[in-house]
CSV table of C-alpha atoms in Angstrom, one decimal:
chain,number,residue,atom,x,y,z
A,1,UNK,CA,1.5,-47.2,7.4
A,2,UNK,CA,1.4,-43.3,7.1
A,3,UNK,CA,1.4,-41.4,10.2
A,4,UNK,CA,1.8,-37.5,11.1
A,5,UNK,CA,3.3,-36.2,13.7
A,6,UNK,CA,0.9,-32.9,15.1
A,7,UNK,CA,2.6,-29.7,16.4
A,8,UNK,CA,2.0,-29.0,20.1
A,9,UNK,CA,-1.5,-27.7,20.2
A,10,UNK,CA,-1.6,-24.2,21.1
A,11,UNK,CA,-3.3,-23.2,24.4
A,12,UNK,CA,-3.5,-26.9,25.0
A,13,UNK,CA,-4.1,-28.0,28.7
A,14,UNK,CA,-2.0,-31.2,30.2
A,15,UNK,CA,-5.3,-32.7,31.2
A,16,UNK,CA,-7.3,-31.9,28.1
A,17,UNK,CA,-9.6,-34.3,26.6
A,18,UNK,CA,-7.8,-35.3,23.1
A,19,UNK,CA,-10.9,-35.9,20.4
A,20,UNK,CA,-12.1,-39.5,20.3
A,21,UNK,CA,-9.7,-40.1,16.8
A,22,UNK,CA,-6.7,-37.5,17.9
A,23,UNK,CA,-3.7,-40.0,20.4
A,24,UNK,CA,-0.8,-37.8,21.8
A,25,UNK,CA,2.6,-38.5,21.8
A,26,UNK,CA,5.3,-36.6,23.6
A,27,UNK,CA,2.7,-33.8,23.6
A,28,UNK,CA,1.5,-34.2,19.9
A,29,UNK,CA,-1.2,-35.2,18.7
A,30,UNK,CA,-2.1,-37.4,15.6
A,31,UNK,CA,-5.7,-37.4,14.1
A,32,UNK,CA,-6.5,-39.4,11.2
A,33,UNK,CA,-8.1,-38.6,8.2
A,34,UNK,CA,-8.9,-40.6,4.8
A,35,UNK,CA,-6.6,-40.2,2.1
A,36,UNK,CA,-8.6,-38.1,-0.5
A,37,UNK,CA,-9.1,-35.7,2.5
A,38,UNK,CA,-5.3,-34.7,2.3
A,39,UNK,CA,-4.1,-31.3,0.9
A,40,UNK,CA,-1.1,-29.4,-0.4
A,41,UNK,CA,0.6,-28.2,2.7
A,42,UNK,CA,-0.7,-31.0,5.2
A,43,UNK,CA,2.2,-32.7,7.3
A,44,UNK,CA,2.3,-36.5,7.2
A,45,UNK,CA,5.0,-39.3,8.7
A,46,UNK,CA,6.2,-42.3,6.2
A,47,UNK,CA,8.4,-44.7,7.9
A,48,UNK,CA,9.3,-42.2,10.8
A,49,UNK,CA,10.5,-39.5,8.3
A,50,UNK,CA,8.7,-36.3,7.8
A,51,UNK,CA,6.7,-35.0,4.6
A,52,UNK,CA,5.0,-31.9,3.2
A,53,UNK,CA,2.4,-32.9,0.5
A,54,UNK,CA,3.4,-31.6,-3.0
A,55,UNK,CA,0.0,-32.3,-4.8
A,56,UNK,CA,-2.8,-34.4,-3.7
A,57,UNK,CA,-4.9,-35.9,-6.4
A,58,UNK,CA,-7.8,-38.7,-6.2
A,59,UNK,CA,-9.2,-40.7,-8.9
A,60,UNK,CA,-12.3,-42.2,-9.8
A,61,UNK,CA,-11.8,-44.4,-12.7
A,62,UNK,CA,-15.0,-45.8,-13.9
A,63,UNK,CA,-14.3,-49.5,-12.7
A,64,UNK,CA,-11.9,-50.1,-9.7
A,65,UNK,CA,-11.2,-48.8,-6.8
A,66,UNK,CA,-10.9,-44.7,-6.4
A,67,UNK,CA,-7.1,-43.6,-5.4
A,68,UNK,CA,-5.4,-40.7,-3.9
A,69,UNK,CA,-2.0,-40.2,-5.2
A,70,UNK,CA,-0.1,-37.8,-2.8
A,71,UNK,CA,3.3,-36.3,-4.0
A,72,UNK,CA,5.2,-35.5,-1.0
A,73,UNK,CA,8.7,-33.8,0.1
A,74,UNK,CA,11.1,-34.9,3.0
A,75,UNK,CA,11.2,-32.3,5.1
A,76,UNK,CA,15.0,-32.9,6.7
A,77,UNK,CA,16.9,-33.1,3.3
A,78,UNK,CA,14.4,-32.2,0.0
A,79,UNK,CA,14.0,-36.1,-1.2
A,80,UNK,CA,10.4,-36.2,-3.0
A,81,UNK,CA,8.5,-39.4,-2.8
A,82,UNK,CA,5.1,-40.4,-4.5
A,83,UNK,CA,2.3,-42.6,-2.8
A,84,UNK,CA,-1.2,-43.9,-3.9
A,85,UNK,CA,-3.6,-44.4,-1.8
A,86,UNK,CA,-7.0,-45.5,-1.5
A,87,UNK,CA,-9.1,-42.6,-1.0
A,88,UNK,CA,-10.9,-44.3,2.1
A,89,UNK,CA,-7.5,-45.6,3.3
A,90,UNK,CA,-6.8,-43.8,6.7
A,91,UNK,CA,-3.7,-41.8,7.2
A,92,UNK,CA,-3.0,-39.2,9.9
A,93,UNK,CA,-2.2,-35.7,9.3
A,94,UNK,CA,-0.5,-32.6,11.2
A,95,UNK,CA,-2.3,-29.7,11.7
A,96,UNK,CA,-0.2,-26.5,10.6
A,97,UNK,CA,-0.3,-22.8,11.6
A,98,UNK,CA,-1.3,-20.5,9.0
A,99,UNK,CA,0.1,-16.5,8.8
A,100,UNK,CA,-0.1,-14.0,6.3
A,101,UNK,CA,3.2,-13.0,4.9
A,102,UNK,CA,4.4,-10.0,2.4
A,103,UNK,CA,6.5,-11.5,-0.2
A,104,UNK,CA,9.3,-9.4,-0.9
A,105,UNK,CA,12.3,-10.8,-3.4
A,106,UNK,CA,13.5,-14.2,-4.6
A,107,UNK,CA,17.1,-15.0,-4.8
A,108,UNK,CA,19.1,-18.0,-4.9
A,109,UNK,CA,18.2,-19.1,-1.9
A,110,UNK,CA,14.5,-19.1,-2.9
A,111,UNK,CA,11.4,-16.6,-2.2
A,112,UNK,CA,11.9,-14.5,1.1
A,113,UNK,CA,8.5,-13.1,3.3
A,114,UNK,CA,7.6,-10.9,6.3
A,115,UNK,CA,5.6,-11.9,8.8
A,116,UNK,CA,3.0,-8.9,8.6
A,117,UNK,CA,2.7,-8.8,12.4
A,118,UNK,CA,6.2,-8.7,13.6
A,119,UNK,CA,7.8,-7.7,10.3
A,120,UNK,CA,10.4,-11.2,11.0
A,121,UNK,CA,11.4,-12.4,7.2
A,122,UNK,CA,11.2,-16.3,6.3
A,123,UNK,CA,12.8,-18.0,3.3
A,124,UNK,CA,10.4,-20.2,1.7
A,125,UNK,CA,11.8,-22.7,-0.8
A,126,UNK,CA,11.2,-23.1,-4.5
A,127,UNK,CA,9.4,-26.4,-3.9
A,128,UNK,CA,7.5,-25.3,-1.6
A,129,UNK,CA,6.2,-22.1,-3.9
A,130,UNK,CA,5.9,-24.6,-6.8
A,131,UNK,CA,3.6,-23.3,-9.5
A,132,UNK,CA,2.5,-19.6,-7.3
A,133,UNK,CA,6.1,-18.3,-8.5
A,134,UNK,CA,4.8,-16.4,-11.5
A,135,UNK,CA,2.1,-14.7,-9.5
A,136,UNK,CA,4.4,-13.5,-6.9
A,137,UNK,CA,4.4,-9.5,-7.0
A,138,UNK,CA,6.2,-7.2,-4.5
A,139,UNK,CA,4.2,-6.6,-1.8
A,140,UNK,CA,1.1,-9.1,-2.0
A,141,UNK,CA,-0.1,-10.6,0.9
A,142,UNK,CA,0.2,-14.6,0.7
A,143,UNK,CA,-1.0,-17.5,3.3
A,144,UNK,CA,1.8,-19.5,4.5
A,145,UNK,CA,1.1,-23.1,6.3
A,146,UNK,CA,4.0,-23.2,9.2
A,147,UNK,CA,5.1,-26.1,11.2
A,148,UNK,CA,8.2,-26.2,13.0
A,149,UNK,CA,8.8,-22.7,12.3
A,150,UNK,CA,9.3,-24.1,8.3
A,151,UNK,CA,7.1,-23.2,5.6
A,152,UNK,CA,5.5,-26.0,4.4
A,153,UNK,CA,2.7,-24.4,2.0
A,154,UNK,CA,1.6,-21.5,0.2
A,155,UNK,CA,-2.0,-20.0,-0.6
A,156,UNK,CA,-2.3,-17.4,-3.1
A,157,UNK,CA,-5.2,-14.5,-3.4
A,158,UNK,CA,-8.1,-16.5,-5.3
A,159,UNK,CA,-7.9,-13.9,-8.5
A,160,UNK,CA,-5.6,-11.5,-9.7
A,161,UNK,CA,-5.6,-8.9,-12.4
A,162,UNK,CA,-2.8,-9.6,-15.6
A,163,UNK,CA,-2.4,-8.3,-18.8
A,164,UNK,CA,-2.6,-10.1,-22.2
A,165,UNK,CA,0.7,-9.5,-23.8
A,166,UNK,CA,0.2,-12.3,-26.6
A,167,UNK,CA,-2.4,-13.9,-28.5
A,168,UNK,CA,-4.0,-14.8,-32.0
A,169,UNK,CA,-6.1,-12.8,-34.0
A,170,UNK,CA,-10.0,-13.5,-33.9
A,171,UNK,CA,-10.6,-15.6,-36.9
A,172,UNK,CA,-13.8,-14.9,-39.0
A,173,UNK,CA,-16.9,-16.5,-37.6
A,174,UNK,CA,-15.4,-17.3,-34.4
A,175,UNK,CA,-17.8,-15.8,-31.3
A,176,UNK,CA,-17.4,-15.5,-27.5
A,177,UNK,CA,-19.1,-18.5,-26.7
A,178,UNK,CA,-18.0,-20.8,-29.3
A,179,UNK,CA,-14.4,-21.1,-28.4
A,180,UNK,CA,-11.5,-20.3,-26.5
A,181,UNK,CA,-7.8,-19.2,-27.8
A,182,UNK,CA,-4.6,-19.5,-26.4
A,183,UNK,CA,-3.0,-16.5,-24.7
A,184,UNK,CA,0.6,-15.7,-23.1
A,185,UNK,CA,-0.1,-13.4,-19.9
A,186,UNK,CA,1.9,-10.5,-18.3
A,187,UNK,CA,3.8,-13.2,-16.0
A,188,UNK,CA,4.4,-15.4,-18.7
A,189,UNK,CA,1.5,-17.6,-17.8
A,190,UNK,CA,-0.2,-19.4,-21.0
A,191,UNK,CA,-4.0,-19.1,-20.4
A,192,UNK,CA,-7.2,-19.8,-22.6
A,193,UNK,CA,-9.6,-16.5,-23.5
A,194,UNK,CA,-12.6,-15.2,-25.4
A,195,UNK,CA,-11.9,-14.4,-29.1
A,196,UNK,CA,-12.6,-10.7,-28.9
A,197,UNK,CA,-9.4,-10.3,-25.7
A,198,UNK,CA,-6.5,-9.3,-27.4
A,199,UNK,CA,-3.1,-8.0,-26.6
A,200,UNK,CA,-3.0,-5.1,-24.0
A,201,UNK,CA,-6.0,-6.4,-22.3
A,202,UNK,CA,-6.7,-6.6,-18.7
A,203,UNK,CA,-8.0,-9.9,-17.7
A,204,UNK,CA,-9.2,-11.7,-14.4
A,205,UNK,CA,-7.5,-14.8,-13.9
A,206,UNK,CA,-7.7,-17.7,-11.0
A,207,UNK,CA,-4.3,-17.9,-9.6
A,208,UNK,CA,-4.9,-22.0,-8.6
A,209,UNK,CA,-4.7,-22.6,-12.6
A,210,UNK,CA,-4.6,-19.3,-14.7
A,211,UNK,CA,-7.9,-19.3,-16.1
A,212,UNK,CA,-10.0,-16.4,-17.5
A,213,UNK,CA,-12.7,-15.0,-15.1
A,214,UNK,CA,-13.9,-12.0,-16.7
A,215,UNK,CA,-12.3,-8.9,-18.6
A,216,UNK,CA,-11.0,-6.1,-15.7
A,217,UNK,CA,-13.1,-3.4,-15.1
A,218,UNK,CA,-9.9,-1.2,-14.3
């Protein structure tokens, strides 16, 4: 069984009707969810120990049953376990408190913040930051998922603005909307883009996987 374990809720009352799928215990509450519902950042309980989810990823094979496989970190000493799930299987998930934070340096320790509202600085480790590391950039403004006064997730800007610094040369024939090639991006992400980009271009990219959105207009 997978349970999480809620921070307090804030502004809640002590006689304050809990929803019809939420229980409290020792003023927290649990509300359950099915599996495929579960996200990077969410907070669950396995065998009374607690977890932030790595990666959440369901599958719907064409015959068989659809799974949720859930990649998860212990929370009190870094072990990483993996789970599958079915994605109609109920678990119960934490809710978390999301801030905006100014990321400012990484170090050995890992990736340090500041709250922008009362300028405190957090250490948010490289598990945690996972694959946003490369789009880190002095001063951008980041969402952090917070629960126990740990950061337990991070959510980039949806797009950001790179520039191309390798790529292949357009090979004769090839067009815009035929085909893709492989490029190396200013923060040494690999991404795929139209023929005629080439090196020293400004490109649009999604930050959730690097790929190409449109040509800057900067």
């Amino acid at each position: 069984m997978v349970r999480a374990i809620l921070a307090p809720f804030p502004g809640a009352l002590q006689n304050e009707a809990l929803p019809s799928d939420g229980a409290r215990t020792k003023d927290r509450i649990a509300v359950k969810v099915i599996a495929s519902q579960i996200r990077k950042g969410n907070i669950l309980e396995v065998e009374g120990k607690l977890y932030a989810v790595l990666v959440a990823e369901s599958f719907h094979p064409g015959k068989g049953t659809p799974t949720t496989q859930i990649d998860m970190r212990r929370l009190s000493d870094g072990v990483k376990i993996s789970n599958r799930y079915k994605t109609t299987e109920q678990v119960e998930r934490a809710f978390v408190e999301d801030r905006d934070f100014s990321y400012l340096f990484a170090d050995g320790e890992g990736f340090t913040f500041m709250n922008t509202e009362n300028y405190e600085q957090l250490i948010v480790s490289k598990d945690v930051v996972g694959d946003a590391a490369p789009y880190l950039q002095e001063g951008m403004v980041v969402r952090l998922s917070i629960f126990e006064d740990q950061a337990v997730g991070i959510v980039l800007p949806q797009r950001m603005t790179l520039e191309v610094v390798e790529t292949e040369p357009t090979t004769k024939g090839q067009t815009a909307s035929s085909s893709f090639k492989p490029a190396i991006l200013s923060n040494g992400v690999r991404s795929m883009v139209p023929p005629h980009i080439g090196p020293g271009t400004r490109i649009v990219v999604l930050t959730d996987d690097g790929s190409y959105v449109e040509r800057a207009k900067d």
